[in-house]
Amino acid sequence: MIRSNAFLGLCAAAAMLSASSTAHADTLHRQVQRETRMDLPQRGLSMAQVEKRFGAPERKLPVRGGGSRWQPPIHRWVYPGYIVYFEHKIVIHSVADAPAGEHPVR
């Protein structure tokens, strides 16, 4: 009887983890779909090109990294609905903000 209770507990835990992973994957999938429909700065653009095409950002967040050649400076510019990441002065990624009520994928 004890072994069957332990087995049932393990099965319940596995089911909960599976449901959590599925929900996480659905959230990520929706985020990626939303980003593909948005006009975001593309990888390889310079800061000047981004500012010329998309305007000045709402905020420029503090620079991260830059302590060594293995940790280049990462600049982050916040626009309405998305954030642009630069390595040195070149776009490496643009990410849509999470909609209200959803937590960003980490």
PDB file of C-alpha atoms in Angstrom:
ATOM      1  CA  MET A   1       0.000   0.000   0.000  1.00  0.00           C
ATOM      2  CA  ILE A   2       2.811   2.426   0.849  1.00  0.00           C
ATOM      3  CA  ARG A   3       4.531   1.739  -2.450  1.00  0.00           C
ATOM      4  CA  SER A   4       1.345   2.389  -4.428  1.00  0.00           C
ATOM      5  CA  ASN A   5       0.822   5.733  -2.617  1.00  0.00           C
ATOM      6  CA  ALA A   6       4.390   6.732  -3.435  1.00  0.00           C
ATOM      7  CA  PHE A   7       3.844   5.706  -7.058  1.00  0.00           C
ATOM      8  CA  LEU A   8       0.619   7.707  -7.248  1.00  0.00           C
ATOM      9  CA  GLY A   9       2.431  10.718  -5.768  1.00  0.00           C
ATOM     10  CA  LEU A  10       5.179  10.455  -8.377  1.00  0.00           C
ATOM     11  CA  CYS A  11       2.584  10.171 -11.148  1.00  0.00           C
ATOM     12  CA  ALA A  12       0.776  13.272  -9.878  1.00  0.00           C
ATOM     13  CA  ALA A  13       4.046  15.211  -9.698  1.00  0.00           C
ATOM     14  CA  ALA A  14       4.965  14.149 -13.239  1.00  0.00           C
ATOM     15  CA  ALA A  15       1.547  15.230 -14.534  1.00  0.00           C
ATOM     16  CA  MET A  16       1.893  18.649 -12.872  1.00  0.00           C
ATOM     17  CA  LEU A  17       5.350  19.169 -14.374  1.00  0.00           C
ATOM     18  CA  SER A  18       4.073  18.168 -17.805  1.00  0.00           C
ATOM     19  CA  ALA A  19       1.149  20.606 -17.593  1.00  0.00           C
ATOM     20  CA  SER A  20       3.500  23.386 -16.475  1.00  0.00           C
ATOM     21  CA  SER A  21       5.863  22.726 -19.403  1.00  0.00           C
ATOM     22  CA  THR A  22       2.968  22.753 -21.862  1.00  0.00           C
ATOM     23  CA  ALA A  23       1.685  26.080 -20.514  1.00  0.00           C
ATOM     24  CA  HIS A  24       5.204  27.542 -20.703  1.00  0.00           C
ATOM     25  CA  ALA A  25       5.573  26.349 -24.311  1.00  0.00           C
ATOM     26  CA  ASP A  26       2.197  27.864 -25.253  1.00  0.00           C
ATOM     27  CA  THR A  27       3.209  31.216 -23.747  1.00  0.00           C
ATOM     28  CA  LEU A  28       6.517  31.149 -25.621  1.00  0.00           C
ATOM     29  CA  HIS A  29       4.766  30.203 -28.869  1.00  0.00           C
ATOM     30  CA  ARG A  30       2.316  33.131 -28.540  1.00  0.00           C
ATOM     31  CA  GLN A  31       5.213  35.490 -27.798  1.00  0.00           C
ATOM     32  CA  VAL A  32       7.126  34.398 -30.907  1.00  0.00           C
ATOM     33  CA  GLN A  33       4.004  34.673 -33.097  1.00  0.00           C
ATOM     34  CA  ARG A  34       3.394  38.212 -31.842  1.00  0.00           C
ATOM     35  CA  GLU A  35       7.015  39.208 -32.515  1.00  0.00           C
ATOM     36  CA  THR A  36       6.896  37.932 -36.105  1.00  0.00           C
ATOM     37  CA  ARG A  37       3.872  40.179 -36.810  1.00  0.00           C
ATOM     38  CA  MET A  38       5.600  43.268 -35.379  1.00  0.00           C
ATOM     39  CA  ASP A  39       7.917  45.603 -37.248  1.00  0.00           C
ATOM     40  CA  LEU A  40      10.983  45.296 -35.000  1.00  0.00           C
ATOM     41  CA  PRO A  41      14.582  46.396 -35.577  1.00  0.00           C
ATOM     42  CA  GLN A  42      16.447  43.565 -37.265  1.00  0.00           C
ATOM     43  CA  ARG A  43      19.776  42.058 -36.257  1.00  0.00           C
ATOM     44  CA  GLY A  44      22.756  43.916 -37.700  1.00  0.00           C
ATOM     45  CA  LEU A  45      21.298  47.442 -37.724  1.00  0.00           C
ATOM     46  CA  SER A  46      23.356  50.146 -36.049  1.00  0.00           C
ATOM     47  CA  MET A  47      22.052  52.351 -33.215  1.00  0.00           C
ATOM     48  CA  ALA A  48      21.911  55.278 -35.651  1.00  0.00           C
ATOM     49  CA  GLN A  49      19.865  53.255 -38.165  1.00  0.00           C
ATOM     50  CA  VAL A  50      17.425  52.139 -35.447  1.00  0.00           C
ATOM     51  CA  GLU A  51      16.985  55.673 -34.153  1.00  0.00           C
ATOM     52  CA  LYS A  52      16.496  57.042 -37.682  1.00  0.00           C
ATOM     53  CA  ARG A  53      13.861  54.440 -38.607  1.00  0.00           C
ATOM     54  CA  PHE A  54      12.074  53.880 -35.265  1.00  0.00           C
ATOM     55  CA  GLY A  55      12.722  57.199 -33.521  1.00  0.00           C
ATOM     56  CA  ALA A  56      14.244  57.849 -30.136  1.00  0.00           C
ATOM     57  CA  PRO A  57      13.568  55.201 -27.484  1.00  0.00           C
ATOM     58  CA  GLU A  58      11.358  55.906 -24.474  1.00  0.00           C
ATOM     59  CA  ARG A  59      14.263  54.950 -22.228  1.00  0.00           C
ATOM     60  CA  LYS A  60      17.826  53.768 -22.490  1.00  0.00           C
ATOM     61  CA  LEU A  61      18.498  51.242 -19.740  1.00  0.00           C
ATOM     62  CA  PRO A  62      21.896  51.051 -18.001  1.00  0.00           C
ATOM     63  CA  VAL A  63      24.581  49.245 -19.984  1.00  0.00           C
ATOM     64  CA  ARG A  64      25.322  45.691 -18.837  1.00  0.00           C
ATOM     65  CA  GLY A  65      28.566  43.788 -19.243  1.00  0.00           C
ATOM     66  CA  GLY A  66      31.599  45.325 -20.857  1.00  0.00           C
ATOM     67  CA  GLY A  67      33.980  44.074 -18.192  1.00  0.00           C
ATOM     68  CA  SER A  68      36.063  42.018 -20.610  1.00  0.00           C
ATOM     69  CA  ARG A  69      36.206  40.958 -24.234  1.00  0.00           C
ATOM     70  CA  TRP A  70      34.107  37.895 -23.310  1.00  0.00           C
ATOM     71  CA  GLN A  71      31.419  40.164 -21.864  1.00  0.00           C
ATOM     72  CA  PRO A  72      30.795  42.915 -24.417  1.00  0.00           C
ATOM     73  CA  PRO A  73      28.690  45.929 -23.433  1.00  0.00           C
ATOM     74  CA  ILE A  74      24.975  45.271 -23.951  1.00  0.00           C
ATOM     75  CA  HIS A  75      22.787  48.339 -24.491  1.00  0.00           C
ATOM     76  CA  ARG A  76      19.003  48.082 -24.063  1.00  0.00           C
ATOM     77  CA  TRP A  77      16.573  50.553 -25.559  1.00  0.00           C
ATOM     78  CA  VAL A  78      12.920  50.494 -24.526  1.00  0.00           C
ATOM     79  CA  TYR A  79      10.250  51.315 -27.117  1.00  0.00           C
ATOM     80  CA  PRO A  80       6.468  51.035 -26.695  1.00  0.00           C
ATOM     81  CA  GLY A  81       5.816  47.295 -26.833  1.00  0.00           C
ATOM     82  CA  TYR A  82       9.368  46.043 -27.313  1.00  0.00           C
ATOM     83  CA  ILE A  83      13.015  46.229 -26.233  1.00  0.00           C
ATOM     84  CA  VAL A  84      16.025  46.343 -28.545  1.00  0.00           C
ATOM     85  CA  TYR A  85      19.324  44.779 -27.430  1.00  0.00           C
ATOM     86  CA  PHE A  86      22.628  45.986 -28.868  1.00  0.00           C
ATOM     87  CA  GLU A  87      26.093  44.460 -28.542  1.00  0.00           C
ATOM     88  CA  HIS A  88      28.404  47.438 -28.722  1.00  0.00           C
ATOM     89  CA  LYS A  89      26.359  49.516 -31.222  1.00  0.00           C
ATOM     90  CA  ILE A  90      24.776  46.744 -33.331  1.00  0.00           C
ATOM     91  CA  VAL A  91      21.325  45.140 -32.853  1.00  0.00           C
ATOM     92  CA  ILE A  92      21.553  41.550 -31.663  1.00  0.00           C
ATOM     93  CA  HIS A  93      17.871  41.020 -30.773  1.00  0.00           C
ATOM     94  CA  SER A  94      14.497  42.727 -30.474  1.00  0.00           C
ATOM     95  CA  VAL A  95      11.914  41.326 -28.068  1.00  0.00           C
ATOM     96  CA  ALA A  96       8.223  42.137 -27.634  1.00  0.00           C
ATOM     97  CA  ASP A  97       7.114  42.989 -24.110  1.00  0.00           C
ATOM     98  CA  ALA A  98       4.892  40.416 -22.412  1.00  0.00           C
ATOM     99  CA  PRO A  99       1.201  41.338 -22.647  1.00  0.00           C
ATOM    100  CA  ALA A 100      -0.526  42.419 -19.417  1.00  0.00           C
ATOM    101  CA  GLY A 101      -1.267  39.423 -17.236  1.00  0.00           C
ATOM    102  CA  GLU A 102       1.452  37.235 -18.771  1.00  0.00           C
ATOM    103  CA  HIS A 103       4.841  36.755 -17.255  1.00  0.00           C
ATOM    104  CA  PRO A 104       7.845  37.130 -19.575  1.00  0.00           C
ATOM    105  CA  VAL A 105       9.541  33.891 -20.512  1.00  0.00           C
ATOM    106  CA  ARG A 106      12.840  33.485 -18.690  1.00  0.00           C
TER     107      ARG A 106
END
